[in-house]
Short mmCIF file of C-alpha atoms in Angstrom, two decimals:
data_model
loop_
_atom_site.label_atom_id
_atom_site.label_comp_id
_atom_site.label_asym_id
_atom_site.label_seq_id
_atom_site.Cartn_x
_atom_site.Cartn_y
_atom_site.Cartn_z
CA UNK A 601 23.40 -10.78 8.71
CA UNK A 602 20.07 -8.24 8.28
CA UNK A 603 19.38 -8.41 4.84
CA UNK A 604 16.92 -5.62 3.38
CA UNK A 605 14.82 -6.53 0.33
CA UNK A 606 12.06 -4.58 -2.30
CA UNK A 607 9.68 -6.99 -3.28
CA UNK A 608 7.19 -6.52 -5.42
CA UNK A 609 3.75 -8.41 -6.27
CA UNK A 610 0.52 -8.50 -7.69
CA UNK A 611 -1.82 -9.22 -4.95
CA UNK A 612 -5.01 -10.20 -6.52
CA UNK A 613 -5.11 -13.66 -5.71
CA UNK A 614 -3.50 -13.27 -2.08
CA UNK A 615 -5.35 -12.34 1.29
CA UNK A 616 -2.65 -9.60 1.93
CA UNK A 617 0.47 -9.35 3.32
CA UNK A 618 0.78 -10.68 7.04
CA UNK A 619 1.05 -14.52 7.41
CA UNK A 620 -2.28 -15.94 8.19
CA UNK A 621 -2.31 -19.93 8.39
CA UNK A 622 -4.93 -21.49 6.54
CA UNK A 623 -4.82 -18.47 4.22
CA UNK A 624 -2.77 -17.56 0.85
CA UNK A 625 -0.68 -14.39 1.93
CA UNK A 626 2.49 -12.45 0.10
CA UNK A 627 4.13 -12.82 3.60
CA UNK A 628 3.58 -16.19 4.31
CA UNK A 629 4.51 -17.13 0.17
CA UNK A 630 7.71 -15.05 0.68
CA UNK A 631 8.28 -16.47 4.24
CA UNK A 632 8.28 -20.32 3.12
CA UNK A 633 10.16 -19.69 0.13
CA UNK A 634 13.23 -17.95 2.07
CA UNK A 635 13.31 -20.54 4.51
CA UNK A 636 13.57 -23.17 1.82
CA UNK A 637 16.70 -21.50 0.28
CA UNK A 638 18.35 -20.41 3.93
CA UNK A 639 17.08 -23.86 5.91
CA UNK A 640 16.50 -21.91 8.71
CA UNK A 641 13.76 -20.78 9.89
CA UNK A 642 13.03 -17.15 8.51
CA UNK A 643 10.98 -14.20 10.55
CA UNK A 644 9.80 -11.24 8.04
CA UNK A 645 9.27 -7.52 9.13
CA UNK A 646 7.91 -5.25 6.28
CA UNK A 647 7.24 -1.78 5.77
CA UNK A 648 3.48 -2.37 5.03
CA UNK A 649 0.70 -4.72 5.98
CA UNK A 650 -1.13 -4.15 2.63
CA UNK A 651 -4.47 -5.69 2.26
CA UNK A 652 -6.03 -8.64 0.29
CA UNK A 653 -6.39 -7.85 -3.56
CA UNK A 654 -3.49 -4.28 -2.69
CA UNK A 655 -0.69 -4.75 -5.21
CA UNK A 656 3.38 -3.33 -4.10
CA UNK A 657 5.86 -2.49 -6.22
CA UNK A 658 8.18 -1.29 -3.40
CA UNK A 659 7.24 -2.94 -0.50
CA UNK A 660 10.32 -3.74 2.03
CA UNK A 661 10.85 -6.79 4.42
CA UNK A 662 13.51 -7.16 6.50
CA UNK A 663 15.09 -10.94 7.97
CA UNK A 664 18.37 -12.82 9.43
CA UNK A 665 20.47 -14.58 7.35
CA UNK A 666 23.75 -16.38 7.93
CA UNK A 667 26.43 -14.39 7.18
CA UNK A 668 28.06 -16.55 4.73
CA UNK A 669 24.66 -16.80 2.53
CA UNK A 670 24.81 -15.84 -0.78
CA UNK A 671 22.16 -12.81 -1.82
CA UNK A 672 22.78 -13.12 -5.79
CA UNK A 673 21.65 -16.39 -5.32
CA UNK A 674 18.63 -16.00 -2.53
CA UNK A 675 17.02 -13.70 -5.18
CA UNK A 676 17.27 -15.55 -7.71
CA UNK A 677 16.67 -19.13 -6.46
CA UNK A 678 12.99 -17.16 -4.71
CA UNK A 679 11.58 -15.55 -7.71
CA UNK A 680 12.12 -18.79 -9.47
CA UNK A 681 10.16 -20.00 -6.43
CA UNK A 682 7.26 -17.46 -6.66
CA UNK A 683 6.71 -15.92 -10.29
CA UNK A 684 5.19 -14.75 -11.42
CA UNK A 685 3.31 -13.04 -8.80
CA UNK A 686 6.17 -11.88 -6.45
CA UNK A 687 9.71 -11.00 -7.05
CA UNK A 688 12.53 -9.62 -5.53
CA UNK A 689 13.78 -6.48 -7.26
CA UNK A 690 16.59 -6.16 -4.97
CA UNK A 691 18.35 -7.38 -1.77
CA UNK A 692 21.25 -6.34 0.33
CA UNK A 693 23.05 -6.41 3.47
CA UNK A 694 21.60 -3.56 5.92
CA UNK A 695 22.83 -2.50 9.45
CA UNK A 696 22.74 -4.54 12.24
CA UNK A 697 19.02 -3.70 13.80
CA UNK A 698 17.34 -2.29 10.57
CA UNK A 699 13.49 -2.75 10.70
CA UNK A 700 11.97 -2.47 7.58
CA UNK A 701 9.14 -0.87 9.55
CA UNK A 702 10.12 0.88 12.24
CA UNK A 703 12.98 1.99 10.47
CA UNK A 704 10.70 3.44 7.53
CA UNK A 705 10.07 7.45 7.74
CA UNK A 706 7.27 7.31 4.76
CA UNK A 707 5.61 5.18 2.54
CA UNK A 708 4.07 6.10 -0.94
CA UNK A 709 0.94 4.92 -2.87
CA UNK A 710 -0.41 5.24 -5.94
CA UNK A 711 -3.93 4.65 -6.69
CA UNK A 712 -5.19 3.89 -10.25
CA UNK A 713 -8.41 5.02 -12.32
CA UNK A 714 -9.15 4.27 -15.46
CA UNK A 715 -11.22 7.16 -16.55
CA UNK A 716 -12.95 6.40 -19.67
CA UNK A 717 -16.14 4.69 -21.13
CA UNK A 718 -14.46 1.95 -22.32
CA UNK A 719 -12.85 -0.66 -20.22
CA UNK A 720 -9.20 -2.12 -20.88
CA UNK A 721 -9.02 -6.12 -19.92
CA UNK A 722 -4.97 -5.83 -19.57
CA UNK A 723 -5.77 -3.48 -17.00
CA UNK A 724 -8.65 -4.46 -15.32
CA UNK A 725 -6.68 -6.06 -12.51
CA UNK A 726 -4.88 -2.97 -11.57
CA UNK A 727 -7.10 -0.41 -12.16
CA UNK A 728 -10.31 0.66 -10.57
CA UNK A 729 -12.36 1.17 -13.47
CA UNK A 730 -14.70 4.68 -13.71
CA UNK A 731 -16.77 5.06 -16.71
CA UNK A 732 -18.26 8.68 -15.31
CA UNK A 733 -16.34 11.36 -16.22
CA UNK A 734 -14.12 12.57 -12.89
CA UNK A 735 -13.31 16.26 -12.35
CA UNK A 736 -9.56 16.23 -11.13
CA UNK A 737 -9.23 19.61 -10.36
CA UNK A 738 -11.80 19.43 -7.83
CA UNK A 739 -10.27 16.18 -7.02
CA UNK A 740 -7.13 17.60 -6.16
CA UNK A 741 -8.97 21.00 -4.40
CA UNK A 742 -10.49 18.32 -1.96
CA UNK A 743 -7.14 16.14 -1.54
CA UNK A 744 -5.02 19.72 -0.06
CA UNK A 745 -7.05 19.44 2.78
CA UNK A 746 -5.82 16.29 4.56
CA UNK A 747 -2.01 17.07 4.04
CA UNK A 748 -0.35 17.70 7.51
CA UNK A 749 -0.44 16.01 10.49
CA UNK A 750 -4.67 15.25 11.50
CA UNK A 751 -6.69 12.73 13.12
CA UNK A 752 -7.79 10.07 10.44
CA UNK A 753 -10.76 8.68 12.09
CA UNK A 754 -13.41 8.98 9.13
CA UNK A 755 -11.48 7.67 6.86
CA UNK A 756 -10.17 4.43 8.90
CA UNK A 757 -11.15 1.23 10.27
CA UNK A 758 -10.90 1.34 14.51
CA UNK A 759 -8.58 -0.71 15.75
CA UNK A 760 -6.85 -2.09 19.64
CA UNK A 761 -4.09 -2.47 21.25
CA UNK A 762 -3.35 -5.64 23.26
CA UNK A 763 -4.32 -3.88 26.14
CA UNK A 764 -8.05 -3.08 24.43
CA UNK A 765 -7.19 0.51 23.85
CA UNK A 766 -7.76 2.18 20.59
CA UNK A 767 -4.99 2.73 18.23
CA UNK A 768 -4.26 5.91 17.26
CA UNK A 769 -5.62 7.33 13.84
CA UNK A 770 -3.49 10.35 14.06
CA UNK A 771 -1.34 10.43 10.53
CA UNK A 772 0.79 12.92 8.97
CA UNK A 773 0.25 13.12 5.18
CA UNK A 774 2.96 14.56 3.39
CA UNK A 775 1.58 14.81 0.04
CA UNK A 776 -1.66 13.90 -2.20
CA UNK A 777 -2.37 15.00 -5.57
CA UNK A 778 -3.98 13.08 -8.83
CA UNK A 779 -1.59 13.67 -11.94
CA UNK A 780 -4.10 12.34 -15.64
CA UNK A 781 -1.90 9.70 -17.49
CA UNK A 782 -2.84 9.03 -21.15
CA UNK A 783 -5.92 7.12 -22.34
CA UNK A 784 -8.00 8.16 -19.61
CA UNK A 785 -5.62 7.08 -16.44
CA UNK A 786 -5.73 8.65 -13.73
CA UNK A 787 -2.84 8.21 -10.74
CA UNK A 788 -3.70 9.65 -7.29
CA UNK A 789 -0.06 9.82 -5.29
CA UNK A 790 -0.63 9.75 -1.52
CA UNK A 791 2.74 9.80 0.97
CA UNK A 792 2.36 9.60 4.79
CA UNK A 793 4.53 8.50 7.73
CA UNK A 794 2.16 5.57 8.04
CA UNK A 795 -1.22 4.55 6.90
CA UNK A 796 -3.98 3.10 9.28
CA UNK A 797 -6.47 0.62 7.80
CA UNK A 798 -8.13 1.28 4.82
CA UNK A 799 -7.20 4.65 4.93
CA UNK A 800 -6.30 5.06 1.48
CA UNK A 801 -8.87 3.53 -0.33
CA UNK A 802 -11.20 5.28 2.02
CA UNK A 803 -9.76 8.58 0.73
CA UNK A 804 -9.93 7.64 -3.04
CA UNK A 805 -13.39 6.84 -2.83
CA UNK A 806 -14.77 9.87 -0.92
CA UNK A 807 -12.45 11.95 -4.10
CA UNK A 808 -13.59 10.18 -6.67
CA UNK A 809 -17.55 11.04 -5.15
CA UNK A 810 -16.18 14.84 -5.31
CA UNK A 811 -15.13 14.10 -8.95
CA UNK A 812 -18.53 13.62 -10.02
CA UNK A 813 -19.87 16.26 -8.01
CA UNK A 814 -21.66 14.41 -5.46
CA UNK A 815 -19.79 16.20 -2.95
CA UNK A 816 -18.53 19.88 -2.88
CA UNK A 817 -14.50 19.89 -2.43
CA UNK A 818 -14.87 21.36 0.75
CA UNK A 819 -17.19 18.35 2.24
CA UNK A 820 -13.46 16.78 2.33
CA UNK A 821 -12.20 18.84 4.98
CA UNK A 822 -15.74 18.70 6.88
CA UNK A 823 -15.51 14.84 6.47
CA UNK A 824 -11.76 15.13 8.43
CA UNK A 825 -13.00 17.10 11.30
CA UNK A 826 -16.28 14.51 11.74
CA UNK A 827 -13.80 11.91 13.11
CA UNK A 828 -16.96 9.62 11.50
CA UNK A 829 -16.68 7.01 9.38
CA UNK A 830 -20.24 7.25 8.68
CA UNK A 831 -19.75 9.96 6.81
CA UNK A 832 -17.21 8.66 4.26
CA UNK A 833 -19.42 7.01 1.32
CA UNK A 834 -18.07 4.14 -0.95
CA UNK A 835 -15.14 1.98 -0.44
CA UNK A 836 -12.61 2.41 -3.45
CA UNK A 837 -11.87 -1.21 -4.80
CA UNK A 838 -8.43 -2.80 -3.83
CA UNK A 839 -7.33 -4.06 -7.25
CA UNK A 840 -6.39 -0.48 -7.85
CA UNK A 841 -3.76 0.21 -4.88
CA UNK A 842 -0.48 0.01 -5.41
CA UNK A 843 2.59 -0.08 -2.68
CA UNK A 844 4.59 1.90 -4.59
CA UNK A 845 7.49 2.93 -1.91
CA UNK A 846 8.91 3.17 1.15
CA UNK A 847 11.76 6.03 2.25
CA UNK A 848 13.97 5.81 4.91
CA UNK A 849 16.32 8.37 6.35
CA UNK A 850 19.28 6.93 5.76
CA UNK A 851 20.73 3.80 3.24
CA UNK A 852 21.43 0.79 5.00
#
């Protein structure tokens, strides 16, 4: 049986997703626990390959089970295993062949700031914290220009293929606005067919420098054409990245 599950976690304390021996990982947490319950040997696919400190609230994995195994109990048994920092929010049967990857059409973040002089410690793990006063009209100005379908290098890490050729950085973003929460939170809501490295949190930061006006909103669409990350300027912390879903076309 494919089973389909939303997992959610908060990733400060793991070195992402993907197993990594040696290493803490959400994957290889999730992978050990699963195999415990199913004694057989498990083999994850999921929708995202978030980075260390990145938080999900959606994120979706895919895996065999034996037909016979009970779900109810899976769940349950697993985020006894792993709380409080993952749990699964839901699991269920999916077509034969489902990927939670390549099956995926989008995936959503969110990106938290907390805008305000003061910090908040029950938030300081999952929000980037931005004492300056941020302008999010401008802020959203600059985001318009990299929705559609463009070539991502500046704001992405280069990567290879097996074969030593470059991955492609071409992404289609379907939408990216900030929306201003109360008590000085803002939420900037980014959803693309995929994401290449960094990507978002390269995009926050070089918003959050138009914010303060160290950058005209137009510099964002000059920064897209570059195609050089050199021209991208801070790094927006992970803590504040958030996983928060994945869309597919159909329901398994």
């Amino acid at each position: 049986m494919r089973v389909r599950a939303t997992v959610a976690y908060n990733g400060g304390s793991f070195h992402g997703f993907a197993v990594n021996e040696g290493v803490r990982t959400v994957g290889g947490e999730l992978t050990e626990a699963l195999t415990r319950y199913l004694r057989q040997p498990v083999e994850l696919a999921c929708a995202g390959r978030t980075d260390a400190g990145v938080h999900a609230r959606g994120q979706v994995v895919s895996f065999d089970a034996a037909d016979s195994a009970d779900l109810l109990g899976l769940r349950t048994a697993v985020n006894r295993m792993l709380a409080p920092a993952i749990a699964i929010l839901d699991l269920e049967a999916a077509p034969c062949g489902f990927d939670a990857r390549f099956a995926a059409t989008s995936r959503t973040y969110h990106y938290t700031v907390l805008n305000r002089e003061v910090p908040d410690p029950f938030l300081a793990a999952t929000a980037w914290h931005h004492p300056r006063p941020l302008d999010t009209a401008a802020m959203n100005a600059a985001a318009a220009a990299i929705v559609g379908e463009h070539d991502f290098s500046s704001f992405c890490r280069r990567q290879r293929n097996a074969d030593g050729t470059e991955k492609s950085r071409v992404r289609v973003v379907k939408r990216a606005n900030w929306l201003v929460a109360d008590q000085g939170l803002l939420r900037f809501e980014i959803e693309a067919s995929s994401f290449c490295h960094q990507m978002v949190r390269s995009i926050t930061g070089a918003l959050v420098d138009i914010g303060t006006a160290r950058c005209p909103p137009e510099s964002m669409a000059e920064i897209l054409v570059a195609r050089d990350r050199a021209g991208v300027g801070r790094l927006a912390p992970p803590h504040g990245l958030c996983l928060w879903s994945v869309s597919y076309s159909q329901a398994p």
